[in-house]
């Protein structure tokens, strides 16, 4: 199956990319954005994905990174929240970073390095879009993508902030890069796959490396989230980005 068709199937769409469904969150706003397929270069690879363009850009953007199961598994969950972010003025990029290096059960340090590069290159690509300010791009990720977002943000002076959801040292080994950057780590109350303790240990290490880290716990038990909990995750995400990237929530 071709990648474009795979994305369409993953989003539950037929034919062309139609308007996204509502996120079914209490604070949903009317759609004011478009979604289309896109691609960018990362090393020798072409990384494909979706880009969401706001009708009224606020100059900021966010790159959403999928988990270990791949973009096809997470696209349908991310899509309505991405369109909500875009409808509020953010440019949003949802890349398939496995295009840069295929996912595998036993990840190597090389895999993680390539995927972090795909995240950083995605941020640079998003910053070049019309209506964007290059220094106002944040990384966001869940699970494996959450660990990549935090660590890639520590490496790249061009990234303004990062949000990591359900991520911690259970995912992999932290790097040593030092940066003063705002990071938000969100975790479930209990998680059988990525323990809250590993999230907090990662947060402590990031702070020692210079990051300004906020850790927030959800009233939820489990590795995945239900609809209302995703609404809370993205509500907290927007509040953080509005405060540290756009300054609108300060």
mmCIF file of C-alpha atoms in Angstrom, residues 4-233:
data_model
loop_
_atom_site.group_PDB
_atom_site.id
_atom_site.type_symbol
_atom_site.label_atom_id
_atom_site.label_comp_id
_atom_site.label_asym_id
_atom_site.label_seq_id
_atom_site.Cartn_x
_atom_site.Cartn_y
_atom_site.Cartn_z
ATOM 1 C CA UNK A 4 -0.386 8.419 0.851
ATOM 2 C CA UNK A 5 -3.031 5.717 0.804
ATOM 3 C CA UNK A 6 -1.769 4.425 4.155
ATOM 4 C CA UNK A 7 -2.280 7.839 5.737
ATOM 5 C CA UNK A 8 -5.750 8.124 4.262
ATOM 6 C CA UNK A 9 -6.696 4.704 5.626
ATOM 7 C CA UNK A 10 -5.138 5.520 8.994
ATOM 8 C CA UNK A 11 -7.263 8.645 9.230
ATOM 9 C CA UNK A 12 -10.395 6.779 8.198
ATOM 10 C CA UNK A 13 -10.759 8.865 5.050
ATOM 11 C CA UNK A 14 -11.508 7.957 1.460
ATOM 12 C CA UNK A 15 -10.248 9.748 -1.624
ATOM 13 C CA UNK A 16 -8.654 13.111 -0.890
ATOM 14 C CA UNK A 17 -7.768 14.346 2.580
ATOM 15 C CA UNK A 18 -11.089 15.582 3.923
ATOM 16 C CA UNK A 19 -11.669 17.875 6.921
ATOM 17 C CA UNK A 20 -10.713 16.312 10.238
ATOM 18 C CA UNK A 21 -13.252 15.131 12.753
ATOM 19 C CA UNK A 22 -13.774 17.118 15.916
ATOM 20 C CA UNK A 23 -11.673 16.107 18.888
ATOM 21 C CA UNK A 24 -14.883 15.922 20.945
ATOM 22 C CA UNK A 25 -13.297 18.058 23.667
ATOM 23 C CA UNK A 26 -15.301 20.576 25.658
ATOM 24 C CA UNK A 27 -13.144 23.450 24.384
ATOM 25 C CA UNK A 28 -13.183 22.517 20.675
ATOM 26 C CA UNK A 29 -13.381 25.480 18.321
ATOM 27 C CA UNK A 30 -14.610 25.565 14.695
ATOM 28 C CA UNK A 31 -12.073 24.312 12.174
ATOM 29 C CA UNK A 32 -9.976 27.098 10.673
ATOM 30 C CA UNK A 33 -7.139 25.144 9.064
ATOM 31 C CA UNK A 34 -6.273 22.797 6.222
ATOM 32 C CA UNK A 35 -4.423 19.473 6.151
ATOM 33 C CA UNK A 36 -2.284 18.110 3.326
ATOM 34 C CA UNK A 37 0.482 15.601 2.689
ATOM 35 C CA UNK A 38 4.049 16.878 2.689
ATOM 36 C CA UNK A 39 7.662 15.704 2.838
ATOM 37 C CA UNK A 40 11.112 16.983 3.779
ATOM 38 C CA UNK A 41 14.704 15.768 3.666
ATOM 39 C CA UNK A 42 16.474 14.254 6.656
ATOM 40 C CA UNK A 43 19.948 12.944 5.929
ATOM 41 C CA UNK A 44 19.671 10.744 2.842
ATOM 42 C CA UNK A 45 15.974 10.013 3.473
ATOM 43 C CA UNK A 46 12.704 11.675 2.534
ATOM 44 C CA UNK A 47 10.368 11.891 5.514
ATOM 45 C CA UNK A 48 6.690 12.042 4.649
ATOM 46 C CA UNK A 49 3.788 13.161 6.761
ATOM 47 C CA UNK A 50 0.951 15.617 7.195
ATOM 48 C CA UNK A 51 1.076 19.387 7.573
ATOM 49 C CA UNK A 52 -1.750 21.445 9.065
ATOM 50 C CA UNK A 53 -1.880 25.079 7.988
ATOM 51 C CA UNK A 54 -3.827 27.633 10.060
ATOM 52 C CA UNK A 55 -6.155 30.137 8.439
ATOM 53 C CA UNK A 56 -4.755 32.768 10.826
ATOM 54 C CA UNK A 57 -1.132 31.904 11.689
ATOM 55 C CA UNK A 58 0.268 33.008 15.035
ATOM 56 C CA UNK A 59 3.851 32.517 13.836
ATOM 57 C CA UNK A 60 4.429 29.408 15.959
ATOM 58 C CA UNK A 61 4.512 25.728 15.098
ATOM 59 C CA UNK A 62 4.703 22.278 16.647
ATOM 60 C CA UNK A 63 5.994 18.944 15.348
ATOM 61 C CA UNK A 64 3.966 15.964 16.633
ATOM 62 C CA UNK A 65 5.996 12.727 16.898
ATOM 63 C CA UNK A 66 4.289 9.336 16.885
ATOM 64 C CA UNK A 67 5.028 6.415 19.186
ATOM 65 C CA UNK A 68 6.808 3.121 18.597
ATOM 66 C CA UNK A 69 3.908 1.595 16.644
ATOM 67 C CA UNK A 70 4.361 4.164 13.871
ATOM 68 C CA UNK A 71 2.364 7.007 12.370
ATOM 69 C CA UNK A 72 -0.325 4.759 10.910
ATOM 70 C CA UNK A 73 -1.192 3.617 14.448
ATOM 71 C CA UNK A 74 -1.329 7.119 15.949
ATOM 72 C CA UNK A 75 -2.506 9.333 13.068
ATOM 73 C CA UNK A 76 -6.208 8.950 13.790
ATOM 74 C CA UNK A 77 -5.697 9.901 17.444
ATOM 75 C CA UNK A 78 -3.482 12.880 16.655
ATOM 76 C CA UNK A 79 -5.479 14.238 13.700
ATOM 77 C CA UNK A 80 -8.398 16.006 15.439
ATOM 78 C CA UNK A 81 -6.055 17.512 18.035
ATOM 79 C CA UNK A 82 -3.635 18.674 15.343
ATOM 80 C CA UNK A 83 -6.467 20.432 13.516
ATOM 81 C CA UNK A 84 -7.476 22.072 16.806
ATOM 82 C CA UNK A 85 -3.927 23.342 17.336
ATOM 83 C CA UNK A 86 -3.853 24.640 13.771
ATOM 84 C CA UNK A 87 -7.275 26.256 14.125
ATOM 85 C CA UNK A 88 -5.788 28.241 17.015
ATOM 86 C CA UNK A 89 -2.949 29.534 14.820
ATOM 87 C CA UNK A 90 -0.194 26.907 15.087
ATOM 88 C CA UNK A 91 1.399 25.313 12.061
ATOM 89 C CA UNK A 92 1.524 21.574 12.806
ATOM 90 C CA UNK A 93 3.713 18.907 11.225
ATOM 91 C CA UNK A 94 3.061 15.189 11.856
ATOM 92 C CA UNK A 95 5.997 13.308 10.283
ATOM 93 C CA UNK A 96 6.595 9.595 9.864
ATOM 94 C CA UNK A 97 10.138 9.604 11.253
ATOM 95 C CA UNK A 98 10.368 5.868 10.510
ATOM 96 C CA UNK A 99 10.958 6.969 6.911
ATOM 97 C CA UNK A 100 14.442 8.015 8.065
ATOM 98 C CA UNK A 101 15.091 4.610 9.681
ATOM 99 C CA UNK A 102 12.525 1.801 10.040
ATOM 100 C CA UNK A 103 11.186 1.035 13.486
ATOM 101 C CA UNK A 104 12.301 -2.143 15.204
ATOM 102 C CA UNK A 105 11.682 -3.883 18.505
ATOM 103 C CA UNK A 106 15.304 -3.582 19.627
ATOM 104 C CA UNK A 107 16.291 0.013 19.011
ATOM 105 C CA UNK A 108 19.943 1.005 18.721
ATOM 106 C CA UNK A 109 21.654 4.270 19.593
ATOM 107 C CA UNK A 110 22.025 4.813 15.846
ATOM 108 C CA UNK A 111 18.247 4.465 15.367
ATOM 109 C CA UNK A 112 17.585 7.009 18.099
ATOM 110 C CA UNK A 113 20.136 9.424 16.625
ATOM 111 C CA UNK A 114 18.570 9.219 13.165
ATOM 112 C CA UNK A 115 15.058 9.693 14.535
ATOM 113 C CA UNK A 116 16.142 12.684 16.615
ATOM 114 C CA UNK A 117 17.633 14.100 13.424
ATOM 115 C CA UNK A 118 14.328 13.599 11.627
ATOM 116 C CA UNK A 119 12.587 15.501 14.431
ATOM 117 C CA UNK A 120 15.077 18.369 14.282
ATOM 118 C CA UNK A 121 14.898 18.546 10.481
ATOM 119 C CA UNK A 122 11.107 18.533 10.719
ATOM 120 C CA UNK A 123 11.279 21.514 13.046
ATOM 121 C CA UNK A 124 13.560 23.342 10.607
ATOM 122 C CA UNK A 125 11.226 22.512 7.711
ATOM 123 C CA UNK A 126 8.205 23.773 9.628
ATOM 124 C CA UNK A 127 10.008 26.973 10.563
ATOM 125 C CA UNK A 128 10.481 27.768 6.864
ATOM 126 C CA UNK A 129 6.773 27.687 6.052
ATOM 127 C CA UNK A 130 4.934 30.912 5.123
ATOM 128 C CA UNK A 131 3.578 32.636 8.202
ATOM 129 C CA UNK A 132 6.116 30.933 10.482
ATOM 130 C CA UNK A 133 8.843 32.361 12.720
ATOM 131 C CA UNK A 134 11.804 29.918 12.585
ATOM 132 C CA UNK A 135 12.593 30.379 16.291
ATOM 133 C CA UNK A 136 9.068 29.537 17.478
ATOM 134 C CA UNK A 137 8.850 25.820 16.736
ATOM 135 C CA UNK A 138 8.278 23.266 19.488
ATOM 136 C CA UNK A 139 8.580 19.487 19.478
ATOM 137 C CA UNK A 140 5.836 17.277 20.933
ATOM 138 C CA UNK A 141 5.811 13.514 21.192
ATOM 139 C CA UNK A 142 4.144 10.572 22.899
ATOM 140 C CA UNK A 143 5.853 7.384 24.142
ATOM 141 C CA UNK A 144 8.968 6.822 21.990
ATOM 142 C CA UNK A 145 8.171 10.102 20.225
ATOM 143 C CA UNK A 146 8.042 11.832 23.598
ATOM 144 C CA UNK A 147 11.556 10.727 24.485
ATOM 145 C CA UNK A 148 12.771 11.790 21.050
ATOM 146 C CA UNK A 149 11.105 15.207 21.356
ATOM 147 C CA UNK A 150 12.771 16.006 24.672
ATOM 148 C CA UNK A 151 16.216 14.770 23.700
ATOM 149 C CA UNK A 152 16.113 16.344 20.212
ATOM 150 C CA UNK A 153 15.112 19.669 21.770
ATOM 151 C CA UNK A 154 18.176 19.494 24.032
ATOM 152 C CA UNK A 155 20.356 19.170 20.913
ATOM 153 C CA UNK A 156 18.922 21.914 18.714
ATOM 154 C CA UNK A 157 19.216 25.637 19.433
ATOM 155 C CA UNK A 158 16.499 26.214 16.836
ATOM 156 C CA UNK A 159 13.809 24.433 18.890
ATOM 157 C CA UNK A 160 11.940 26.709 21.305
ATOM 158 C CA UNK A 161 10.364 24.116 23.639
ATOM 159 C CA UNK A 162 9.243 20.514 23.873
ATOM 160 C CA UNK A 163 6.411 18.437 25.315
ATOM 161 C CA UNK A 164 6.930 14.753 26.144
ATOM 162 C CA UNK A 165 3.963 12.511 26.936
ATOM 163 C CA UNK A 166 4.353 9.104 28.619
ATOM 164 C CA UNK A 167 8.118 9.138 28.102
ATOM 165 C CA UNK A 168 11.059 8.398 30.352
ATOM 166 C CA UNK A 169 14.277 6.477 30.761
ATOM 167 C CA UNK A 170 12.433 3.184 30.175
ATOM 168 C CA UNK A 171 12.499 4.214 26.484
ATOM 169 C CA UNK A 172 16.250 4.601 26.158
ATOM 170 C CA UNK A 173 19.448 6.172 27.404
ATOM 171 C CA UNK A 174 19.514 9.932 27.817
ATOM 172 C CA UNK A 175 22.132 11.963 25.965
ATOM 173 C CA UNK A 176 24.439 14.552 27.527
ATOM 174 C CA UNK A 177 23.557 17.671 25.565
ATOM 175 C CA UNK A 178 22.989 20.767 27.697
ATOM 176 C CA UNK A 179 20.493 23.521 26.951
ATOM 177 C CA UNK A 180 18.366 26.003 28.830
ATOM 178 C CA UNK A 181 14.986 25.201 27.296
ATOM 179 C CA UNK A 182 11.441 24.827 28.668
ATOM 180 C CA UNK A 183 10.240 21.208 28.687
ATOM 181 C CA UNK A 184 6.892 19.782 29.799
ATOM 182 C CA UNK A 185 6.756 16.098 30.774
ATOM 183 C CA UNK A 186 3.248 14.621 31.153
ATOM 184 C CA UNK A 187 2.748 11.130 32.548
ATOM 185 C CA UNK A 188 -0.042 8.892 33.797
ATOM 186 C CA UNK A 189 -0.470 8.231 37.498
ATOM 187 C CA UNK A 190 0.647 4.674 36.827
ATOM 188 C CA UNK A 191 2.009 3.243 33.570
ATOM 189 C CA UNK A 192 2.979 -0.418 33.167
ATOM 190 C CA UNK A 193 5.309 0.288 30.221
ATOM 191 C CA UNK A 194 7.012 3.626 30.956
ATOM 192 C CA UNK A 195 6.961 4.108 34.703
ATOM 193 C CA UNK A 196 6.336 7.532 36.243
ATOM 194 C CA UNK A 197 9.553 6.964 38.197
ATOM 195 C CA UNK A 198 11.511 6.765 34.931
ATOM 196 C CA UNK A 199 9.832 10.001 33.810
ATOM 197 C CA UNK A 200 10.848 11.747 37.022
ATOM 198 C CA UNK A 201 14.414 10.391 36.813
ATOM 199 C CA UNK A 202 14.625 11.682 33.250
ATOM 200 C CA UNK A 203 13.294 15.057 34.412
ATOM 201 C CA UNK A 204 15.948 15.256 37.126
ATOM 202 C CA UNK A 205 18.662 14.528 34.561
ATOM 203 C CA UNK A 206 17.293 17.108 32.138
ATOM 204 C CA UNK A 207 17.303 19.736 34.879
ATOM 205 C CA UNK A 208 20.934 18.962 35.677
ATOM 206 C CA UNK A 209 21.634 19.483 31.978
ATOM 207 C CA UNK A 210 20.133 22.987 32.119
ATOM 208 C CA UNK A 211 16.523 22.466 31.045
ATOM 209 C CA UNK A 212 13.594 24.161 32.775
ATOM 210 C CA UNK A 213 11.404 21.110 33.359
ATOM 211 C CA UNK A 214 7.767 20.895 34.416
ATOM 212 C CA UNK A 215 6.384 17.462 35.307
ATOM 213 C CA UNK A 216 2.620 16.981 35.362
ATOM 214 C CA UNK A 217 0.737 13.828 36.360
ATOM 215 C CA UNK A 218 -2.585 12.814 34.842
ATOM 216 C CA UNK A 219 -5.387 11.219 36.847
ATOM 217 C CA UNK A 220 -5.087 8.131 34.674
ATOM 218 C CA UNK A 221 -3.682 4.623 34.963
ATOM 219 C CA UNK A 222 -2.295 2.971 31.845
ATOM 220 C CA UNK A 223 0.061 3.403 28.916
ATOM 221 C CA UNK A 224 -2.576 4.585 26.432
ATOM 222 C CA UNK A 225 -5.272 7.206 26.967
ATOM 223 C CA UNK A 226 -9.013 7.458 26.420
ATOM 224 C CA UNK A 227 -10.658 10.366 24.598
ATOM 225 C CA UNK A 228 -11.172 12.688 27.597
ATOM 226 C CA UNK A 229 -7.593 12.118 28.753
ATOM 227 C CA UNK A 230 -6.238 13.005 25.313
ATOM 228 C CA UNK A 231 -8.308 16.188 25.551
ATOM 229 C CA UNK A 232 -6.576 16.946 28.854
ATOM 230 C CA UNK A 233 -3.145 16.162 27.397
#
